[in-house]
Tab-separated table of C-alpha atoms in Angstrom:
chain	number	residue	atom	x	y	z
Y	1	MET	CA	19.924	119.521	29.969
Y	2	GLU	CA	20.660	122.196	27.354
Y	3	SER	CA	22.273	119.555	25.158
Y	4	THR	CA	19.516	117.393	25.110
Y	5	ALA	CA	17.042	120.469	24.481
Y	6	ALA	CA	19.433	121.398	21.831
Y	7	ARG	CA	18.861	117.982	20.237
Y	8	PHE	CA	15.412	118.158	20.488
Y	9	ASN	CA	15.722	121.802	18.503
Y	10	THR	CA	18.076	120.313	15.887
Y	11	ILE	CA	15.834	117.322	15.016
Y	12	SER	CA	12.221	119.421	14.879
Y	13	TYR	CA	13.920	121.540	12.447
Y	14	ILE	CA	15.031	118.936	9.845
Y	15	LEU	CA	11.796	117.166	10.608
Y	16	VAL	CA	10.061	120.230	9.245
Y	17	CYS	CA	11.771	119.852	6.134
Y	18	LEU	CA	12.032	116.493	5.684
Y	19	THR	CA	8.221	116.477	5.924
Y	20	VAL	CA	7.281	118.691	2.857
Y	21	ILE	CA	9.831	117.159	0.407
Y	22	VAL	CA	8.897	113.418	1.663
Y	23	THR	CA	5.361	114.813	1.178
Y	24	ILE	CA	5.760	115.919	-2.270
Y	25	LEU	CA	7.752	113.080	-3.398
Y	26	LEU	CA	5.315	110.519	-1.781
Y	27	TYR	CA	2.351	111.953	-4.611
Y	28	GLY	CA	1.905	115.465	-3.111
Y	29	ALA	CA	0.027	113.057	0.088
Y	30	VAL	CA	-3.156	112.792	-2.428
Y	31	HIS	CA	-3.832	109.515	-0.548
Y	32	GLN	CA	-5.074	108.500	2.669
Y	33	PRO	CA	-1.899	106.033	3.714
Y	34	VAL	CA	0.598	109.112	3.043
Y	35	ILE	CA	-2.327	111.074	4.885
Y	36	ALA	CA	-1.632	109.457	8.008
Y	37	PHE	CA	1.950	109.308	7.543
Y	38	PHE	CA	1.554	112.811	7.663
Y	39	TYR	CA	-0.348	112.573	10.651
Y	40	LEU	CA	2.180	110.877	12.296
Y	41	LEU	CA	5.234	113.235	11.164
Y	42	VAL	CA	3.525	115.634	12.980
Y	43	THR	CA	2.866	114.074	15.957
Y	44	LEU	CA	6.171	113.524	16.217
Y	45	LEU	CA	7.174	116.703	15.423
Y	46	VAL	CA	4.434	117.727	18.621
Y	47	LEU	CA	6.304	114.946	20.313
Y	48	LEU	CA	9.786	116.515	19.932
Y	49	TRP	CA	8.396	119.934	20.878
Y	50	THR	CA	6.887	119.007	24.195
Y	51	GLY	CA	10.676	117.059	24.786
Y	52	HIS	CA	12.097	120.337	24.020
Y	53	SER	CA	9.939	122.375	26.350
Y	54	TYR	CA	10.724	119.737	29.079
Y	55	PHE	CA	14.712	120.071	28.824
Y	56	SER	CA	14.724	123.473	28.392
Y	57	ARG	CA	12.320	124.810	31.223
Y	58	SER	CA	10.707	126.746	28.487
Y	59	LEU	CA	7.846	126.766	26.036
Y	60	SER	CA	8.950	128.529	23.123
Y	61	PHE	CA	5.509	129.427	20.441
Y	62	SER	CA	5.377	132.024	17.626
Y	63	THR	CA	2.935	135.337	17.961
Y	64	SER	CA	2.568	135.581	14.133
Y	65	PRO	CA	-1.015	136.402	13.548
Y	66	LEU	CA	-0.896	134.328	10.151
Y	67	GLN	CA	-1.783	131.187	12.130
Y	68	ILE	CA	-4.888	132.484	13.054
Y	69	PRO	CA	-7.066	132.330	9.973
Y	70	LEU	CA	-5.940	128.257	9.199
Y	71	LEU	CA	-6.727	127.250	13.101
Y	72	MET	CA	-9.611	129.182	13.055
Y	73	LEU	CA	-11.110	127.511	9.880
Y	74	GLY	CA	-10.013	124.107	11.413
Y	75	ILE	CA	-12.523	125.077	14.425
Y	76	TYR	CA	-15.434	126.456	12.016
Y	77	GLY	CA	-14.793	123.098	10.441
Y	78	LEU	CA	-15.616	121.321	13.776
Y	79	ILE	CA	-18.577	124.220	14.511
Y	80	GLN	CA	-20.548	123.132	11.274
Y	81	ILE	CA	-20.553	119.358	12.903
Y	82	ILE	CA	-22.343	120.800	16.253
Y	83	PRO	CA	-26.174	119.132	16.271
Y	84	PHE	CA	-28.499	122.065	16.910
Y	85	GLY	CA	-31.571	119.815	16.673
Y	86	SER	CA	-33.191	117.516	14.521
Y	87	THR	CA	-35.121	117.002	11.274
Y	88	VAL	CA	-37.568	113.938	9.942
Y	89	GLU	CA	-36.226	112.543	6.995
Y	90	PRO	CA	-38.985	112.607	4.105
Y	91	GLY	CA	-40.099	109.017	3.254
Y	92	SER	CA	-38.179	106.975	6.126
Y	93	GLY	CA	-39.375	109.202	8.910
Y	94	LEU	CA	-36.284	108.677	10.608
Y	95	ASP	CA	-35.245	111.719	13.102
Y	96	LEU	CA	-31.550	113.088	11.418
Y	97	GLN	CA	-29.758	115.567	13.717
Y	98	ARG	CA	-29.593	119.228	12.080
Y	99	MET	CA	-26.199	120.349	11.778
Y	100	ILE	CA	-24.781	123.126	9.338
Y	101	SER	CA	-22.949	120.835	7.213
Y	102	ILE	CA	-24.409	118.494	4.502
Y	103	ASP	CA	-21.271	115.715	4.985
Y	104	PRO	CA	-20.492	115.676	8.323
Y	105	PHE	CA	-17.520	113.206	8.064
Y	106	ALA	CA	-16.256	114.656	5.268
Y	107	THR	CA	-16.800	118.443	7.254
Y	108	LYS	CA	-14.419	116.148	10.348
Y	109	MET	CA	-11.750	115.052	8.375
Y	110	THR	CA	-11.346	117.980	6.517
Y	111	ALA	CA	-11.186	119.962	10.254
Y	112	VAL	CA	-8.908	117.553	11.727
Y	113	HIS	CA	-6.519	117.720	8.624
Y	114	LEU	CA	-6.575	121.372	8.931
Y	115	LEU	CA	-5.769	121.005	13.122
Y	116	PHE	CA	-2.700	118.794	11.304
Y	117	LEU	CA	-2.347	121.780	8.861
Y	118	SER	CA	-2.134	124.034	11.726
Y	119	LEU	CA	0.105	122.199	14.062
Y	120	TYR	CA	2.840	121.974	11.194
Y	121	PHE	CA	2.759	125.499	10.808
Y	122	ALA	CA	3.268	126.390	14.242
Y	123	GLY	CA	6.031	124.361	14.286
Y	124	ALA	CA	7.626	126.196	11.497
Y	125	LEU	CA	7.646	129.435	12.747
Y	126	VAL	CA	9.393	128.380	16.186
Y	127	TRP	CA	12.228	125.908	14.665
Y	128	ILE	CA	12.936	128.258	11.154
Y	129	ASP	CA	13.596	130.589	13.906
Y	130	ARG	CA	17.113	132.198	13.209
Y	131	GLU	CA	18.728	133.666	9.557
Y	132	THR	CA	21.338	130.427	8.930
Y	133	ARG	CA	18.055	128.710	9.201
Y	134	ILE	CA	16.142	131.019	7.217
Y	135	GLN	CA	18.904	130.688	4.279
Y	136	ARG	CA	19.278	127.036	4.892
Y	137	VAL	CA	16.074	126.247	4.205
Y	138	ALA	CA	15.487	128.544	1.226
Y	139	THR	CA	18.367	126.687	-0.556
Y	140	LEU	CA	17.116	123.412	0.196
Y	141	PHE	CA	14.382	124.229	-1.331
Y	142	ILE	CA	16.072	126.145	-4.707
Y	143	ALA	CA	17.931	123.059	-5.030
Y	144	PHE	CA	15.148	120.654	-4.440
Y	145	GLY	CA	12.730	122.357	-6.950
Y	146	ALA	CA	16.261	122.486	-9.737
Y	147	PHE	CA	16.522	118.602	-9.209
Y	148	TYR	CA	13.117	118.076	-8.856
Y	149	ALA	CA	12.919	120.032	-12.126
Y	150	PHE	CA	14.869	118.122	-13.702
Y	151	PHE	CA	13.861	114.942	-12.947
Y	152	ALA	CA	10.240	116.040	-13.867
Y	153	ILE	CA	11.578	117.294	-17.728
Y	154	ILE	CA	13.540	113.623	-17.675
Y	155	GLN	CA	10.513	111.668	-16.735
Y	156	SER	CA	7.971	113.584	-19.037
Y	157	ILE	CA	10.820	112.093	-22.317
Y	158	LEU	CA	10.993	108.832	-20.842
Y	159	SER	CA	7.596	107.904	-19.474
Y	160	PRO	CA	4.881	110.503	-19.769
Y	161	GLU	CA	2.411	108.318	-18.457
Y	162	ARG	CA	4.071	106.910	-15.211
Y	163	ILE	CA	5.061	108.117	-12.338
Y	164	TYR	CA	8.442	107.158	-11.232
Y	165	GLY	CA	8.268	104.363	-13.974
Y	166	ILE	CA	5.339	102.413	-11.754
Y	167	TYR	CA	2.303	104.043	-11.504
Y	168	GLU	CA	-0.064	105.017	-14.068
Y	169	PRO	CA	-2.847	107.649	-13.009
Y	170	GLY	CA	-6.572	106.784	-14.802
Y	171	SER	CA	-7.724	109.742	-16.172
Y	172	SER	CA	-5.373	112.347	-15.125
Y	173	THR	CA	-2.197	113.581	-16.894
Y	174	PRO	CA	0.752	112.964	-14.404
Y	175	TYR	CA	3.730	115.199	-14.149
Y	176	GLY	CA	7.108	114.982	-11.988
Y	177	SER	CA	5.562	112.655	-8.712
Y	178	PHE	CA	2.064	114.559	-9.756
Y	179	VAL	CA	-1.504	113.157	-10.999
Y	180	ASN	CA	-2.475	116.158	-12.032
Y	181	ARG	CA	0.116	118.634	-14.068
Y	182	HIS	CA	-1.182	121.725	-12.357
Y	183	ASN	CA	0.133	120.456	-9.023
Y	184	PHE	CA	3.487	120.456	-10.372
Y	185	ALA	CA	2.895	123.694	-11.104
Y	186	ALA	CA	2.617	124.929	-7.901
Y	187	ILE	CA	5.359	123.208	-6.629
Y	188	ILE	CA	7.728	124.759	-9.138
Y	189	GLU	CA	5.851	128.343	-8.939
Y	190	MET	CA	7.433	128.342	-4.832
Y	191	THR	CA	10.591	127.271	-5.148
Y	192	ILE	CA	11.641	129.147	-8.373
Y	193	ALA	CA	10.362	132.165	-6.497
Y	194	LEU	CA	12.980	132.015	-4.159
Y	195	ALA	CA	15.616	131.737	-6.476
Y	196	LEU	CA	14.518	134.827	-8.573
Y	197	GLY	CA	14.349	136.160	-5.149
Y	198	ARG	CA	18.070	136.129	-4.974
Y	199	ILE	CA	18.552	136.715	-8.310
Y	200	PHE	CA	16.358	140.080	-8.581
Y	201	THR	CA	17.861	141.711	-5.044
Y	202	GLY	CA	21.308	140.679	-6.701
Y	203	ASN	CA	21.749	138.549	-3.323
Y	204	VAL	CA	24.077	135.600	-5.027
Y	205	ASP	CA	27.679	135.708	-5.196
Y	206	LYS	CA	29.291	135.690	-8.277
Y	207	ASP	CA	31.010	132.016	-8.386
Y	208	LYS	CA	27.342	131.108	-8.107
Y	209	ARG	CA	24.972	133.352	-10.464
Y	210	LEU	CA	25.241	130.222	-13.018
Y	211	MET	CA	24.479	127.675	-10.859
Y	212	TYR	CA	21.217	129.764	-9.590
Y	213	TRP	CA	20.180	130.566	-13.562
Y	214	LEU	CA	20.495	126.882	-14.300
Y	215	ALA	CA	18.166	125.887	-11.537
Y	216	VAL	CA	16.197	129.022	-12.903
Y	217	ALA	CA	16.128	127.544	-16.552
Y	218	LEU	CA	15.455	124.124	-15.233
Y	219	MET	CA	12.538	124.615	-13.136
Y	220	ALA	CA	10.762	127.357	-15.735
Y	221	THR	CA	11.342	124.921	-18.261
Y	222	SER	CA	9.486	122.166	-16.613
Y	223	LEU	CA	6.768	124.653	-15.431
Y	224	LEU	CA	5.689	125.415	-18.831
Y	225	LEU	CA	6.125	121.454	-20.307
Y	226	SER	CA	4.098	120.378	-17.407
Y	227	GLY	CA	1.111	122.106	-19.812
Y	228	SER	CA	-0.087	123.721	-16.700
Y	229	ARG	CA	-1.972	127.084	-17.458
Y	230	GLY	CA	-2.815	128.507	-14.156
Y	231	GLY	CA	1.106	127.739	-13.849
Y	232	LEU	CA	1.939	129.722	-16.751
Y	233	VAL	CA	-0.423	132.631	-15.971
Y	234	SER	CA	1.075	132.547	-12.453
Y	235	LEU	CA	4.937	132.698	-13.540
Y	236	VAL	CA	3.793	135.705	-15.968
Y	237	ALA	CA	1.994	136.877	-12.724
Y	238	GLY	CA	5.221	136.670	-9.951
Y	239	SER	CA	7.685	138.217	-12.577
Y	240	VAL	CA	5.461	141.397	-12.458
Y	241	PHE	CA	5.042	141.365	-9.086
Y	242	LEU	CA	8.808	140.555	-8.746
Y	243	VAL	CA	9.556	144.049	-10.736
Y	244	PHE	CA	7.241	145.857	-8.079
Y	245	LEU	CA	9.445	144.680	-5.732
Y	246	THR	CA	12.688	145.384	-6.350
Y	247	VAL	CA	11.871	147.985	-8.589
Y	248	ARG	CA	11.377	150.787	-6.130
Y	249	GLY	CA	13.382	152.932	-5.116
Y	250	LYS	CA	15.608	152.726	-7.718
Y	251	LYS	CA	16.827	155.147	-10.113
Y	252	GLY	CA	18.511	155.455	-14.011
Y	253	ALA	CA	20.075	151.978	-15.724
Y	254	ALA	CA	19.382	150.502	-12.271
Y	255	LYS	CA	15.996	150.480	-12.252
Y	256	TRP	CA	15.828	148.548	-15.126
Y	257	LEU	CA	17.006	145.630	-14.178
Y	258	SER	CA	14.098	144.020	-12.788
Y	259	PRO	CA	11.611	144.066	-16.468
Y	260	VAL	CA	15.076	143.226	-17.802
Y	261	LEU	CA	15.521	139.904	-15.612
Y	262	ALA	CA	11.587	139.092	-15.733
Y	263	ALA	CA	11.747	138.977	-20.018
Y	264	ALA	CA	14.932	136.980	-19.457
Y	265	ILE	CA	13.415	134.210	-17.625
Y	266	LEU	CA	10.140	133.731	-19.917
Y	267	ALA	CA	13.000	133.770	-22.910
Y	268	ILE	CA	14.533	131.310	-21.078
Y	269	ALA	CA	11.119	129.288	-20.183
Y	270	LEU	CA	10.255	129.467	-24.077
Y	271	ALA	CA	13.470	128.628	-25.451
Y	272	GLY	CA	13.398	125.241	-22.805
Y	273	ALA	CA	9.936	124.449	-23.892
Y	274	ALA	CA	10.995	124.605	-27.327
Y	275	PHE	CA	14.210	122.689	-27.342
Y	276	VAL	CA	12.513	119.825	-25.183
Y	277	GLY	CA	9.656	119.586	-27.295
Y	278	GLY	CA	6.005	118.335	-26.768
Y	279	GLU	CA	3.158	119.778	-25.171
Y	280	THR	CA	3.212	122.738	-23.399
Y	281	SER	CA	1.392	125.633	-21.351
Y	282	LEU	CA	1.287	127.408	-24.091
Y	283	SER	CA	-0.554	124.799	-26.578
Y	284	ARG	CA	-2.706	124.192	-24.517
Y	285	PHE	CA	-3.928	128.065	-23.848
Y	286	ALA	CA	-4.325	127.482	-27.877
Y	287	ASP	CA	-6.252	124.603	-27.797
Y	288	THR	CA	-8.475	126.172	-24.856
Y	289	ALA	CA	-11.194	126.962	-27.923
Y	290	ASN	CA	-11.442	123.633	-29.025
Y	291	ASP	CA	-12.134	121.898	-25.863
Y	292	THR	CA	-15.571	120.448	-25.699
Y	293	ASN	CA	-15.353	118.270	-22.968
Y	294	VAL	CA	-17.814	119.852	-19.732
Y	295	SER	CA	-16.028	117.556	-17.457
Y	296	TYR	CA	-12.834	119.837	-17.446
Y	297	SER	CA	-14.707	123.175	-17.964
Y	298	ARG	CA	-14.408	125.623	-15.358
Y	299	THR	CA	-16.723	128.145	-16.283
Y	300	GLN	CA	-19.210	125.831	-16.009
Y	301	ILE	CA	-17.986	124.426	-12.491
Y	302	TRP	CA	-17.916	127.795	-11.303
Y	303	ALA	CA	-21.256	128.465	-12.122
Y	304	VAL	CA	-22.607	125.753	-10.210
Y	305	THR	CA	-20.446	126.593	-7.529
Y	306	VAL	CA	-22.195	130.084	-7.299
Y	307	LYS	CA	-25.118	127.602	-7.150
Y	308	VAL	CA	-23.655	125.851	-4.167
Y	309	ILE	CA	-22.910	129.382	-2.489
Y	310	ALA	CA	-26.308	130.424	-2.491
Y	311	GLU	CA	-28.271	127.759	-1.364
Y	312	ASN	CA	-25.873	127.588	1.750
Y	313	PHE	CA	-25.872	131.107	2.752
Y	314	PRO	CA	-24.749	132.288	5.065
Y	315	PHE	CA	-22.480	129.233	6.678
Y	316	GLY	CA	-21.624	126.821	4.217
Y	317	ALA	CA	-22.601	123.663	2.985
Y	318	GLY	CA	-19.340	122.132	5.237
Y	319	VAL	CA	-16.085	122.496	5.398
Y	320	GLY	CA	-14.921	119.615	2.850
Y	321	ALA	CA	-18.411	119.121	1.758
Y	322	PHE	CA	-17.991	120.384	-1.551
Y	323	PRO	CA	-18.811	117.241	-3.511
Y	324	ARG	CA	-22.134	116.467	-2.001
Y	325	ALA	CA	-23.049	120.048	-2.584
Y	326	TYR	CA	-21.823	120.023	-6.050
Y	327	ALA	CA	-23.631	117.110	-6.825
Y	328	GLN	CA	-27.207	118.340	-5.446
Y	329	GLN	CA	-26.656	121.696	-7.389
Y	330	ASP	CA	-25.154	119.901	-10.849
Y	331	PRO	CA	-27.714	120.347	-13.918
Y	332	SER	CA	-26.374	116.916	-15.131
Y	333	GLY	CA	-27.947	115.441	-12.594
Y	334	GLY	CA	-24.899	114.108	-10.711
Y	335	SER	CA	-23.780	112.596	-13.496
Y	336	GLN	CA	-20.055	114.538	-13.348
Y	337	SER	CA	-17.675	113.872	-10.015
Y	338	VAL	CA	-16.626	117.242	-9.298
Y	339	ASP	CA	-14.776	117.434	-5.725
Y	340	GLN	CA	-12.917	120.696	-5.942
Y	341	ALA	CA	-14.173	123.950	-7.318
Y	342	HIS	CA	-11.583	124.976	-9.486
Y	343	ASN	CA	-11.411	128.030	-7.373
Y	344	ASP	CA	-10.200	128.574	-4.147
Y	345	TYR	CA	-11.859	131.339	-3.433
Y	346	LEU	CA	-15.492	130.341	-4.647
Y	347	GLN	CA	-14.877	127.092	-2.792
Y	348	ILE	CA	-14.028	128.912	0.997
Y	349	LEU	CA	-17.446	130.343	-0.040
Y	350	ALA	CA	-18.887	127.342	-0.855
Y	351	ASP	CA	-17.796	125.882	2.067
Y	352	ALA	CA	-17.591	128.406	5.001
Y	353	GLY	CA	-20.024	131.244	4.005
Y	354	ILE	CA	-19.643	134.503	5.239
Y	355	VAL	CA	-17.128	133.064	7.780
Y	356	GLY	CA	-15.237	131.527	5.392
Y	357	ALA	CA	-14.874	134.705	3.470
Y	358	ILE	CA	-13.906	136.997	6.145
Y	359	ILE	CA	-11.333	134.330	7.693
Y	360	GLY	CA	-10.001	134.173	3.844
Y	361	ALA	CA	-10.086	138.158	3.684
Y	362	ALA	CA	-8.450	138.150	7.318
Y	363	PHE	CA	-5.584	136.035	5.499
Y	364	LEU	CA	-5.079	138.092	2.765
Y	365	PHE	CA	-4.485	140.969	4.602
Y	366	LEU	CA	-1.993	139.265	6.980
Y	367	PHE	CA	-0.314	137.929	4.648
Y	368	PHE	CA	-0.121	141.585	2.283
Y	369	ARG	CA	1.194	142.878	5.531
Y	370	GLU	CA	3.465	141.048	6.697
Y	371	GLY	CA	4.525	140.561	3.322
Y	372	MET	CA	5.547	144.306	2.389
Y	373	ARG	CA	6.917	144.811	5.751
Y	374	ALA	CA	10.015	141.686	5.107
Y	375	ALA	CA	10.403	142.880	1.461
Y	376	LYS	CA	11.603	146.138	3.139
Y	377	ASN	CA	13.955	144.248	6.094
Y	378	SER	CA	17.515	146.164	6.612
Y	379	GLY	CA	19.603	142.942	5.968
Y	380	PRO	CA	20.569	142.328	2.476
Y	381	ALA	CA	20.135	138.151	2.690
Y	382	LEU	CA	16.858	138.094	4.804
Y	383	THR	CA	15.226	140.852	2.371
Y	384	ALA	CA	16.449	138.313	-0.493
Y	385	VAL	CA	14.200	135.130	1.566
Y	386	ALA	CA	11.150	137.272	1.897
Y	387	VAL	CA	11.233	138.702	-1.122
Y	388	GLY	CA	11.344	135.065	-2.855
Y	389	ALA	CA	8.808	133.518	-0.040
Y	390	PHE	CA	6.047	136.603	-1.034
Y	391	THR	CA	6.394	136.458	-4.241
Y	392	GLY	CA	6.238	132.279	-4.200
Y	393	CYS	CA	3.264	132.580	-1.671
Y	394	PHE	CA	2.003	135.225	-4.137
Y	395	MET	CA	2.212	133.017	-7.085
Y	396	ILE	CA	-0.150	130.162	-5.049
Y	397	LEU	CA	-2.815	132.596	-4.630
Y	398	VAL	CA	-2.603	133.707	-8.373
Y	399	HIS	CA	-3.144	129.956	-9.266
Y	400	SER	CA	-5.644	129.601	-7.040
Y	401	LEU	CA	-8.118	131.341	-9.295
Y	402	PHE	CA	-7.826	128.122	-11.602
Y	403	ASP	CA	-7.474	125.466	-9.635
Y	404	PHE	CA	-7.395	123.778	-6.031
Y	405	VAL	CA	-3.810	123.656	-5.441
Y	406	LEU	CA	-4.077	124.227	-1.696
Y	407	HIS	CA	-6.529	121.674	-1.294
Y	408	ILE	CA	-2.893	119.326	-1.916
Y	409	THR	CA	-1.162	118.537	1.389
Y	410	ALA	CA	2.043	118.676	-0.190
Y	411	ILE	CA	1.038	122.285	-1.524
Y	412	SER	CA	-0.083	123.559	1.501
Y	413	LEU	CA	3.038	122.557	3.368
Y	414	LEU	CA	5.489	124.034	1.360
Y	415	PHE	CA	3.365	127.230	1.438
Y	416	LEU	CA	2.969	127.028	4.756
Y	417	THR	CA	6.862	126.581	4.933
Y	418	LEU	CA	7.257	129.842	2.752
Y	419	LEU	CA	4.973	131.710	4.996
Y	420	ALA	CA	7.574	130.732	7.980
Y	421	LEU	CA	10.672	132.265	6.064
Y	422	LEU	CA	8.671	135.432	4.987
Y	423	VAL	CA	7.734	136.068	8.920
Y	424	GLY	CA	10.909	135.010	9.763
Y	425	SER	CA	12.858	137.105	7.868
Y	426	GLY	CA	10.324	140.325	8.092
Y	427	ARG	CA	10.962	140.161	12.301
Y	428	ASN	CA	14.260	141.020	14.388
Y	429	LEU	CA	15.884	137.428	14.521
Y	430	GLN	CA	18.463	136.853	16.984
Y	431	GLN	CA	21.946	137.032	16.527
Y	432	GLU	CA	23.899	133.696	17.049
Y	433	THR	CA	27.044	133.924	19.084
Y	434	VAL	CA	30.307	132.994	17.510
Y	435	GLY	CA	32.857	130.606	18.056
Y	436	ARG	CA	31.890	127.500	20.307
Y	437	LYS	CA	29.432	129.508	22.723
Y	438	LYS	CA	25.993	128.428	22.615
Y	439	LYS	CA	22.930	130.330	21.345
Y	440	MET	CA	20.634	131.415	23.850
Y	441	HIS	CA	17.521	132.203	23.532
Y	442	SER	CA	15.888	135.336	24.562
Y	443	PRO	CA	12.954	135.775	26.758
Y	444	THR	CA	10.922	137.580	23.212
Y	445	VAL	CA	12.719	137.225	20.136
Y	446	GLY	CA	10.899	138.880	17.152
Y	447	SER	CA	7.549	136.666	16.783
Y	448	ILE	CA	9.206	133.806	18.971
Y	449	THR	CA	8.234	134.010	22.542
Y	450	GLU	CA	9.163	131.669	25.226
Y	451	LEU	CA	7.804	131.131	28.409
Y	452	ASP	CA	10.296	130.119	30.944
Y	453	TRP	CA	8.621	127.586	33.320
Y	454	ASN	CA	10.735	128.018	36.179
Y	455	ARG	CA	10.521	131.990	36.296
Y	456	ASN	CA	6.879	131.968	35.739
Y	457	ARG	CA	5.869	128.686	37.634
Y	458	ASN	CA	5.220	131.002	40.934
């Protein structure tokens, strides 16, 4: 029974990692068939979780409060489609059910999506449950980020208009496996942060330092070559944030090491981009003043989004209902097709109103509290992972000021995985036994709690 439970445990852990990588490679999981495949993977994860619980005679789950905001947003989406009366449609005389959401179908689908993300996050918190796994997951995504960045650079030279040399998006600018270059930048922000966390904390063996710097160089160069201005701003903000996290408590020459490393990273990114050539984030900053296409003007979109917030105050237009809400307030009469607000903070206010503001504020409070606690972890190896994961998530939160990166399934999955690394690194994790002894779970370990059926069934 224990060996079977252990196999379920291992398979679940592997599935958590594979889910992120598969969704990234499949165009970021922005198409319905791939999203459906993601749902199947999460369903399989839940079945494996159930099998593990059955054979181990215990139910493992995380008590981390970081799960609550995402779950509550999904639940609020379901509340927004509950009928609370009816109204007569002008002109037709038809009785229509009244709901908070102005687009009930979109809200229902988004709420379901959020609940599946919550299930994945809950599983990641449970199965990335010990120091060795935390280290391996961090290393996996650092290596993946380096190879992914190298592939993106080569593809941008050989086939800049096609993904994998096959798929050619319409009007968008592809990069890597994404139809939108900003989404590629968001993935690289998180993977490069994990590598930088180890470099800035000095938790890299001498014989591996060159490999880490090479990985950072590839990722920083690809981020700059993606042409994402939000990605560049996030990289600079993340570098400053890393300096803040790692300079504390240091004195003398050691105090200047982190700022020097941050400057070196930006210099490497600039040198790499100049060597490869082509459009970069810096050149796009220079062209911003000349951009007169209103469909790409974030200030125009944000102005209309503010109107959406005011029109649907205080409960929001409905989670996922932003496209219809925007069309109703669009001064061009709906001629523009705008699906996202290009600012996740404004969009949560537009979608969920005051409730969304409370949920968002609660998440930010819990995130920074957990991050600062994890960054002070006594173990140097876990501190390196915590600093990297904390910085990676922080960079995404900065990028969310300019884009809708957290609305992309693959990005949100990697973001949640970094949160799981952050939570795991900041808690007192179980120590693995040495030799051939099997690791045994204690009833309460860090944020992971186990309910023993045999002990509690009476």
